[in-house]
């Protein structure tokens, strides 16, 4: 090899290595930034100081051991105040890649959904969205993220808090469920009875039209009527829907209203879309880890998984006009399958 060629090769190798080292440094600093953002999100999530009673955090209602739901019929927030809806599982929200948030789909960005509970009057009770960044930046142990303390521009801190909470939730560990392992080709992850249950779920039961059997999704990302608690508001429907239209609220303000008015909470997706056909429709919940998230339905009115399945079998048949008749054996098969989700 002639010397000049050797030198060119060496130079090329060196620039290559340099570029690699540079890229590597960039990737690891991006990872470090991510880790710092996730750490902020995790800290905020569990911090009761960011609530009006100093005792309520996101983790009060989204409990890690319960797939980030709370096991209660209806959520209770500051000073034990009840809301109007059942707390959804946040690992399920992330795993199913939901495209709208809350039972009525009133938010379409996770970064917005994570901020609403802070100022909801029956959840964490801070006074307005601005109060969140004000409270967090004033706490000395947040100085790592907001070094100039109160000097950090509040709008900037607000965005950083929203992004951090969303990042924290997006990176929650989601070990594959048995059903997920099965869908990835591990045929023995489900036993024979569970496979029978799966066939009923997709076939005779027609459950999979809405709880789509696709990886972890188990939802069609759409809204449907459920018949749960329908009779409560039937007589007052004109008055209630008119009220929603004339107030014309959205986002956090709508969330505040829904959490404090049980009758309006029953209007479901209508409150967000204002379409008559959406009255009393609710987001199809993903059934991932449904065995952990009792009680069930938007208002938590169904106490057990068995009761939820019986209700769905009955109501879905009623809805289509073709009753779904399951034998006791088939019902049992369906149940074991749901517990593997
Ligand atoms: C008082 C209990 C309570 C607290 C505290 C609470 N949540 Fe929730 N969360 C709920 C309930 C109830 C809903 C459903 C509300 C609805 O659909 O109207 C919900 C819904 C959500 C959703 C939408 C999930 C989905 O799949 O639609 C997200 C995201 C969320 N909460 C994040 C948070 C974060 C972040 C915090 C802390 C800042 C928090 N929550 C604090 C009870 C609570
Ligand atoms: C037309 C769409 C649709 C079909 C078909 C359907 N579901 Fe559902 N399912 C929903 C909706 C929407 C909800 C939430 C209703 C509510 O909260 O009011 C729900 C709720 C549930 C829940 C409670 C989940 C939770 O987290 O609260 C279970 C369990 C369930 N369905 C199982 C089934 C089974 C089993 C079948 C088949 C027999 C089935 N569903 C068929 C749309 C459907």
JSON list of C-alpha atoms in Angstrom, two decimals, residues 79-243:
[
{"chain": "A", "resi": 79, "resn": "UNK", "atom": "CA", "xyz": [-60.83, 16.06, 51.13]},
{"chain": "A", "resi": 80, "resn": "UNK", "atom": "CA", "xyz": [-62.42, 12.73, 50.14]},
{"chain": "A", "resi": 81, "resn": "UNK", "atom": "CA", "xyz": [-64.61, 14.41, 47.51]},
{"chain": "A", "resi": 82, "resn": "UNK", "atom": "CA", "xyz": [-66.18, 11.94, 45.08]},
{"chain": "A", "resi": 83, "resn": "UNK", "atom": "CA", "xyz": [-65.96, 12.36, 41.31]},
{"chain": "A", "resi": 84, "resn": "UNK", "atom": "CA", "xyz": [-68.36, 10.86, 38.84]},
{"chain": "A", "resi": 85, "resn": "UNK", "atom": "CA", "xyz": [-66.29, 8.23, 37.05]},
{"chain": "A", "resi": 86, "resn": "UNK", "atom": "CA", "xyz": [-64.25, 5.08, 37.50]},
{"chain": "A", "resi": 87, "resn": "UNK", "atom": "CA", "xyz": [-60.48, 5.58, 37.35]},
{"chain": "A", "resi": 88, "resn": "UNK", "atom": "CA", "xyz": [-58.99, 3.98, 34.23]},
{"chain": "A", "resi": 89, "resn": "UNK", "atom": "CA", "xyz": [-55.76, 1.95, 34.25]},
{"chain": "A", "resi": 90, "resn": "UNK", "atom": "CA", "xyz": [-52.94, 4.08, 32.86]},
{"chain": "A", "resi": 91, "resn": "UNK", "atom": "CA", "xyz": [-50.73, 1.14, 31.84]},
{"chain": "A", "resi": 92, "resn": "UNK", "atom": "CA", "xyz": [-53.70, 0.05, 29.74]},
{"chain": "A", "resi": 93, "resn": "UNK", "atom": "CA", "xyz": [-54.04, 3.56, 28.32]},
{"chain": "A", "resi": 94, "resn": "UNK", "atom": "CA", "xyz": [-50.41, 3.46, 27.18]},
{"chain": "A", "resi": 95, "resn": "UNK", "atom": "CA", "xyz": [-50.31, -0.17, 26.02]},
{"chain": "A", "resi": 96, "resn": "UNK", "atom": "CA", "xyz": [-53.45, 0.25, 23.94]},
{"chain": "A", "resi": 97, "resn": "UNK", "atom": "CA", "xyz": [-52.06, 3.43, 22.35]},
{"chain": "A", "resi": 98, "resn": "UNK", "atom": "CA", "xyz": [-55.22, 5.36, 22.99]},
{"chain": "A", "resi": 99, "resn": "UNK", "atom": "CA", "xyz": [-55.79, 8.22, 20.62]},
{"chain": "A", "resi": 100, "resn": "UNK", "atom": "CA", "xyz": [-58.28, 10.06, 22.82]},
{"chain": "A", "resi": 101, "resn": "UNK", "atom": "CA", "xyz": [-58.36, 10.35, 26.57]},
{"chain": "A", "resi": 102, "resn": "UNK", "atom": "CA", "xyz": [-61.00, 10.11, 29.33]},
{"chain": "A", "resi": 103, "resn": "UNK", "atom": "CA", "xyz": [-64.15, 8.03, 29.06]},
{"chain": "A", "resi": 104, "resn": "UNK", "atom": "CA", "xyz": [-65.73, 10.71, 26.87]},
{"chain": "A", "resi": 105, "resn": "UNK", "atom": "CA", "xyz": [-62.65, 11.35, 24.70]},
{"chain": "A", "resi": 106, "resn": "UNK", "atom": "CA", "xyz": [-62.53, 15.05, 25.57]},
{"chain": "A", "resi": 107, "resn": "UNK", "atom": "CA", "xyz": [-58.75, 15.26, 25.13]},
{"chain": "A", "resi": 108, "resn": "UNK", "atom": "CA", "xyz": [-56.68, 14.05, 22.20]},
{"chain": "A", "resi": 109, "resn": "UNK", "atom": "CA", "xyz": [-53.15, 14.70, 23.48]},
{"chain": "A", "resi": 110, "resn": "UNK", "atom": "CA", "xyz": [-51.66, 12.87, 26.46]},
{"chain": "A", "resi": 111, "resn": "UNK", "atom": "CA", "xyz": [-49.76, 16.09, 27.33]},
{"chain": "A", "resi": 112, "resn": "UNK", "atom": "CA", "xyz": [-53.12, 17.81, 27.93]},
{"chain": "A", "resi": 113, "resn": "UNK", "atom": "CA", "xyz": [-54.80, 14.90, 29.69]},
{"chain": "A", "resi": 114, "resn": "UNK", "atom": "CA", "xyz": [-52.05, 14.64, 32.33]},
{"chain": "A", "resi": 115, "resn": "UNK", "atom": "CA", "xyz": [-52.48, 18.29, 33.37]},
{"chain": "A", "resi": 116, "resn": "UNK", "atom": "CA", "xyz": [-56.27, 18.39, 33.86]},
{"chain": "A", "resi": 117, "resn": "UNK", "atom": "CA", "xyz": [-56.40, 16.44, 37.17]},
{"chain": "A", "resi": 118, "resn": "UNK", "atom": "CA", "xyz": [-54.24, 19.03, 39.00]},
{"chain": "A", "resi": 119, "resn": "UNK", "atom": "CA", "xyz": [-56.90, 21.72, 38.73]},
{"chain": "A", "resi": 120, "resn": "UNK", "atom": "CA", "xyz": [-59.97, 19.47, 38.75]},
{"chain": "A", "resi": 121, "resn": "UNK", "atom": "CA", "xyz": [-61.97, 20.57, 41.83]},
{"chain": "A", "resi": 122, "resn": "UNK", "atom": "CA", "xyz": [-62.63, 17.01, 43.03]},
{"chain": "A", "resi": 123, "resn": "UNK", "atom": "CA", "xyz": [-59.25, 15.52, 42.08]},
{"chain": "A", "resi": 124, "resn": "UNK", "atom": "CA", "xyz": [-56.28, 17.68, 43.11]},
{"chain": "A", "resi": 125, "resn": "UNK", "atom": "CA", "xyz": [-58.05, 21.03, 43.42]},
{"chain": "A", "resi": 126, "resn": "UNK", "atom": "CA", "xyz": [-55.35, 23.57, 42.46]},
{"chain": "A", "resi": 127, "resn": "UNK", "atom": "CA", "xyz": [-56.73, 26.87, 41.22]},
{"chain": "A", "resi": 128, "resn": "UNK", "atom": "CA", "xyz": [-56.24, 26.79, 37.47]},
{"chain": "A", "resi": 129, "resn": "UNK", "atom": "CA", "xyz": [-53.50, 25.48, 35.26]},
{"chain": "A", "resi": 130, "resn": "UNK", "atom": "CA", "xyz": [-51.06, 28.30, 36.04]},
{"chain": "A", "resi": 131, "resn": "UNK", "atom": "CA", "xyz": [-51.02, 27.20, 39.68]},
{"chain": "A", "resi": 132, "resn": "UNK", "atom": "CA", "xyz": [-49.33, 23.90, 38.78]},
{"chain": "A", "resi": 133, "resn": "UNK", "atom": "CA", "xyz": [-46.06, 25.37, 37.53]},
{"chain": "A", "resi": 134, "resn": "UNK", "atom": "CA", "xyz": [-46.15, 28.03, 40.26]},
{"chain": "A", "resi": 135, "resn": "UNK", "atom": "CA", "xyz": [-46.40, 25.34, 42.94]},
{"chain": "A", "resi": 136, "resn": "UNK", "atom": "CA", "xyz": [-43.75, 23.02, 41.47]},
{"chain": "A", "resi": 137, "resn": "UNK", "atom": "CA", "xyz": [-41.12, 25.67, 40.72]},
{"chain": "A", "resi": 138, "resn": "UNK", "atom": "CA", "xyz": [-41.42, 27.05, 44.25]},
{"chain": "A", "resi": 139, "resn": "UNK", "atom": "CA", "xyz": [-40.40, 23.71, 45.79]},
{"chain": "A", "resi": 140, "resn": "UNK", "atom": "CA", "xyz": [-36.63, 23.55, 46.41]},
{"chain": "A", "resi": 141, "resn": "UNK", "atom": "CA", "xyz": [-36.31, 19.88, 45.50]},
{"chain": "A", "resi": 142, "resn": "UNK", "atom": "CA", "xyz": [-37.43, 20.67, 41.94]},
{"chain": "A", "resi": 143, "resn": "UNK", "atom": "CA", "xyz": [-34.33, 22.87, 41.46]},
{"chain": "A", "resi": 144, "resn": "UNK", "atom": "CA", "xyz": [-32.65, 20.16, 39.32]},
{"chain": "A", "resi": 145, "resn": "UNK", "atom": "CA", "xyz": [-35.26, 20.81, 36.65]},
{"chain": "A", "resi": 146, "resn": "UNK", "atom": "CA", "xyz": [-36.12, 24.43, 37.37]},
{"chain": "A", "resi": 147, "resn": "UNK", "atom": "CA", "xyz": [-32.71, 25.81, 38.43]},
{"chain": "A", "resi": 148, "resn": "UNK", "atom": "CA", "xyz": [-33.73, 29.43, 38.75]},
{"chain": "A", "resi": 149, "resn": "UNK", "atom": "CA", "xyz": [-36.62, 28.46, 41.00]},
{"chain": "A", "resi": 150, "resn": "UNK", "atom": "CA", "xyz": [-39.32, 31.07, 40.80]},
{"chain": "A", "resi": 151, "resn": "UNK", "atom": "CA", "xyz": [-37.42, 32.77, 37.97]},
{"chain": "A", "resi": 152, "resn": "UNK", "atom": "CA", "xyz": [-38.18, 29.92, 35.52]},
{"chain": "A", "resi": 153, "resn": "UNK", "atom": "CA", "xyz": [-40.74, 31.31, 33.05]},
{"chain": "A", "resi": 154, "resn": "UNK", "atom": "CA", "xyz": [-44.00, 29.73, 34.10]},
{"chain": "A", "resi": 155, "resn": "UNK", "atom": "CA", "xyz": [-45.12, 28.88, 30.57]},
{"chain": "A", "resi": 156, "resn": "UNK", "atom": "CA", "xyz": [-41.88, 27.01, 30.05]},
{"chain": "A", "resi": 157, "resn": "UNK", "atom": "CA", "xyz": [-42.22, 25.13, 33.34]},
{"chain": "A", "resi": 158, "resn": "UNK", "atom": "CA", "xyz": [-45.84, 24.29, 32.50]},
{"chain": "A", "resi": 159, "resn": "UNK", "atom": "CA", "xyz": [-44.79, 22.70, 29.20]},
{"chain": "A", "resi": 160, "resn": "UNK", "atom": "CA", "xyz": [-41.91, 20.86, 30.88]},
{"chain": "A", "resi": 161, "resn": "UNK", "atom": "CA", "xyz": [-44.28, 19.42, 33.50]},
{"chain": "A", "resi": 162, "resn": "UNK", "atom": "CA", "xyz": [-46.78, 18.25, 30.87]},
{"chain": "A", "resi": 163, "resn": "UNK", "atom": "CA", "xyz": [-44.01, 16.68, 28.76]},
{"chain": "A", "resi": 164, "resn": "UNK", "atom": "CA", "xyz": [-42.41, 15.01, 31.80]},
{"chain": "A", "resi": 165, "resn": "UNK", "atom": "CA", "xyz": [-45.65, 13.41, 33.00]},
{"chain": "A", "resi": 166, "resn": "UNK", "atom": "CA", "xyz": [-46.44, 12.15, 29.49]},
{"chain": "A", "resi": 167, "resn": "UNK", "atom": "CA", "xyz": [-42.89, 10.76, 29.08]},
{"chain": "A", "resi": 168, "resn": "UNK", "atom": "CA", "xyz": [-43.07, 9.05, 32.45]},
{"chain": "A", "resi": 169, "resn": "UNK", "atom": "CA", "xyz": [-46.32, 7.32, 31.52]},
{"chain": "A", "resi": 170, "resn": "UNK", "atom": "CA", "xyz": [-45.10, 6.38, 28.03]},
{"chain": "A", "resi": 171, "resn": "UNK", "atom": "CA", "xyz": [-42.07, 4.57, 29.40]},
{"chain": "A", "resi": 172, "resn": "UNK", "atom": "CA", "xyz": [-43.87, 2.57, 32.13]},
{"chain": "A", "resi": 173, "resn": "UNK", "atom": "CA", "xyz": [-42.73, -1.05, 31.90]},
{"chain": "A", "resi": 174, "resn": "UNK", "atom": "CA", "xyz": [-45.30, -3.18, 30.09]},
{"chain": "A", "resi": 175, "resn": "UNK", "atom": "CA", "xyz": [-44.23, -6.79, 30.48]},
{"chain": "A", "resi": 176, "resn": "UNK", "atom": "CA", "xyz": [-46.09, -8.79, 27.81]},
{"chain": "A", "resi": 177, "resn": "UNK", "atom": "CA", "xyz": [-49.26, -10.45, 29.03]},
{"chain": "A", "resi": 178, "resn": "UNK", "atom": "CA", "xyz": [-49.89, -14.09, 28.18]},
{"chain": "A", "resi": 179, "resn": "UNK", "atom": "CA", "xyz": [-52.22, -13.05, 25.39]},
{"chain": "A", "resi": 180, "resn": "UNK", "atom": "CA", "xyz": [-49.58, -10.73, 23.95]},
{"chain": "A", "resi": 181, "resn": "UNK", "atom": "CA", "xyz": [-47.02, -13.52, 24.02]},
{"chain": "A", "resi": 182, "resn": "UNK", "atom": "CA", "xyz": [-49.53, -15.71, 22.20]},
{"chain": "A", "resi": 183, "resn": "UNK", "atom": "CA", "xyz": [-50.09, -13.07, 19.49]},
{"chain": "A", "resi": 184, "resn": "UNK", "atom": "CA", "xyz": [-46.31, -12.89, 19.03]},
{"chain": "A", "resi": 185, "resn": "UNK", "atom": "CA", "xyz": [-46.20, -16.54, 18.09]},
{"chain": "A", "resi": 186, "resn": "UNK", "atom": "CA", "xyz": [-45.73, -18.28, 21.47]},
{"chain": "A", "resi": 187, "resn": "UNK", "atom": "CA", "xyz": [-48.53, -20.78, 20.87]},
{"chain": "A", "resi": 188, "resn": "UNK", "atom": "CA", "xyz": [-48.29, -22.37, 24.32]},
{"chain": "A", "resi": 189, "resn": "UNK", "atom": "CA", "xyz": [-48.79, -19.05, 26.17]},
{"chain": "A", "resi": 190, "resn": "UNK", "atom": "CA", "xyz": [-52.54, -19.81, 26.23]},
{"chain": "A", "resi": 191, "resn": "UNK", "atom": "CA", "xyz": [-53.93, -23.19, 27.28]},
{"chain": "A", "resi": 192, "resn": "UNK", "atom": "CA", "xyz": [-56.62, -25.04, 25.34]},
{"chain": "A", "resi": 193, "resn": "UNK", "atom": "CA", "xyz": [-59.51, -23.68, 27.37]},
{"chain": "A", "resi": 194, "resn": "UNK", "atom": "CA", "xyz": [-58.30, -20.11, 26.94]},
{"chain": "A", "resi": 195, "resn": "UNK", "atom": "CA", "xyz": [-58.05, -20.69, 23.21]},
{"chain": "A", "resi": 196, "resn": "UNK", "atom": "CA", "xyz": [-61.68, -21.89, 23.20]},
{"chain": "A", "resi": 197, "resn": "UNK", "atom": "CA", "xyz": [-62.54, -18.68, 25.06]},
{"chain": "A", "resi": 198, "resn": "UNK", "atom": "CA", "xyz": [-60.69, -16.64, 22.46]},
{"chain": "A", "resi": 199, "resn": "UNK", "atom": "CA", "xyz": [-62.72, -18.28, 19.69]},
{"chain": "A", "resi": 200, "resn": "UNK", "atom": "CA", "xyz": [-65.95, -17.40, 21.50]},
{"chain": "A", "resi": 201, "resn": "UNK", "atom": "CA", "xyz": [-64.72, -13.85, 22.07]},
{"chain": "A", "resi": 202, "resn": "UNK", "atom": "CA", "xyz": [-64.06, -13.38, 18.35]},
{"chain": "A", "resi": 203, "resn": "UNK", "atom": "CA", "xyz": [-66.91, -15.57, 17.07]},
{"chain": "A", "resi": 204, "resn": "UNK", "atom": "CA", "xyz": [-70.23, -16.21, 18.77]},
{"chain": "A", "resi": 205, "resn": "UNK", "atom": "CA", "xyz": [-69.71, -13.50, 21.41]},
{"chain": "A", "resi": 206, "resn": "UNK", "atom": "CA", "xyz": [-68.78, -10.85, 18.81]},
{"chain": "A", "resi": 207, "resn": "UNK", "atom": "CA", "xyz": [-66.77, -9.08, 21.48]},
{"chain": "A", "resi": 208, "resn": "UNK", "atom": "CA", "xyz": [-63.85, -8.50, 19.10]},
{"chain": "A", "resi": 209, "resn": "UNK", "atom": "CA", "xyz": [-65.83, -6.13, 16.88]},
{"chain": "A", "resi": 210, "resn": "UNK", "atom": "CA", "xyz": [-65.15, -3.48, 19.52]},
{"chain": "A", "resi": 211, "resn": "UNK", "atom": "CA", "xyz": [-62.47, -5.01, 21.77]},
{"chain": "A", "resi": 212, "resn": "UNK", "atom": "CA", "xyz": [-60.30, -5.68, 18.70]},
{"chain": "A", "resi": 213, "resn": "UNK", "atom": "CA", "xyz": [-58.01, -8.69, 19.08]},
{"chain": "A", "resi": 214, "resn": "UNK", "atom": "CA", "xyz": [-54.87, -6.94, 17.98]},
{"chain": "A", "resi": 215, "resn": "UNK", "atom": "CA", "xyz": [-51.87, -7.10, 20.30]},
{"chain": "A", "resi": 216, "resn": "UNK", "atom": "CA", "xyz": [-52.41, -5.01, 23.38]},
{"chain": "A", "resi": 217, "resn": "UNK", "atom": "CA", "xyz": [-55.04, -2.72, 21.89]},
{"chain": "A", "resi": 218, "resn": "UNK", "atom": "CA", "xyz": [-58.24, -4.64, 22.63]},
{"chain": "A", "resi": 219, "resn": "UNK", "atom": "CA", "xyz": [-60.21, -1.57, 21.67]},
{"chain": "A", "resi": 220, "resn": "UNK", "atom": "CA", "xyz": [-61.46, -0.06, 18.41]},
{"chain": "A", "resi": 221, "resn": "UNK", "atom": "CA", "xyz": [-60.60, 3.46, 19.65]},
{"chain": "A", "resi": 222, "resn": "UNK", "atom": "CA", "xyz": [-64.24, 4.36, 19.17]},
{"chain": "A", "resi": 223, "resn": "UNK", "atom": "CA", "xyz": [-67.29, 5.20, 21.29]},
{"chain": "A", "resi": 224, "resn": "UNK", "atom": "CA", "xyz": [-70.34, 3.02, 21.82]},
{"chain": "A", "resi": 225, "resn": "UNK", "atom": "CA", "xyz": [-73.48, 2.93, 23.88]},
{"chain": "A", "resi": 226, "resn": "UNK", "atom": "CA", "xyz": [-73.34, 0.52, 26.81]},
{"chain": "A", "resi": 227, "resn": "UNK", "atom": "CA", "xyz": [-76.74, 0.78, 28.41]},
{"chain": "A", "resi": 228, "resn": "UNK", "atom": "CA", "xyz": [-75.04, 1.27, 31.78]},
{"chain": "A", "resi": 229, "resn": "UNK", "atom": "CA", "xyz": [-77.14, 3.64, 33.95]},
{"chain": "A", "resi": 230, "resn": "UNK", "atom": "CA", "xyz": [-79.11, 4.80, 30.92]},
{"chain": "A", "resi": 231, "resn": "UNK", "atom": "CA", "xyz": [-82.43, 5.14, 32.73]},
{"chain": "A", "resi": 232, "resn": "UNK", "atom": "CA", "xyz": [-81.13, 7.63, 35.28]},
{"chain": "A", "resi": 233, "resn": "UNK", "atom": "CA", "xyz": [-81.18, 10.57, 32.91]},
{"chain": "A", "resi": 234, "resn": "UNK", "atom": "CA", "xyz": [-83.68, 9.58, 30.22]},
{"chain": "A", "resi": 235, "resn": "UNK", "atom": "CA", "xyz": [-86.39, 11.98, 31.39]},
{"chain": "A", "resi": 236, "resn": "UNK", "atom": "CA", "xyz": [-84.01, 14.94, 31.61]},
{"chain": "A", "resi": 237, "resn": "UNK", "atom": "CA", "xyz": [-82.17, 14.37, 28.36]},
{"chain": "A", "resi": 238, "resn": "UNK", "atom": "CA", "xyz": [-83.43, 17.49, 26.49]},
{"chain": "A", "resi": 239, "resn": "UNK", "atom": "CA", "xyz": [-82.55, 19.79, 29.38]},
{"chain": "A", "resi": 240, "resn": "UNK", "atom": "CA", "xyz": [-79.12, 18.17, 29.95]},
{"chain": "A", "resi": 241, "resn": "UNK", "atom": "CA", "xyz": [-78.04, 18.17, 26.31]},
{"chain": "A", "resi": 242, "resn": "UNK", "atom": "CA", "xyz": [-79.20, 21.75, 25.87]},
{"chain": "A", "resi": 243, "resn": "UNK", "atom": "CA", "xyz": [-77.14, 22.76, 28.90]}
]
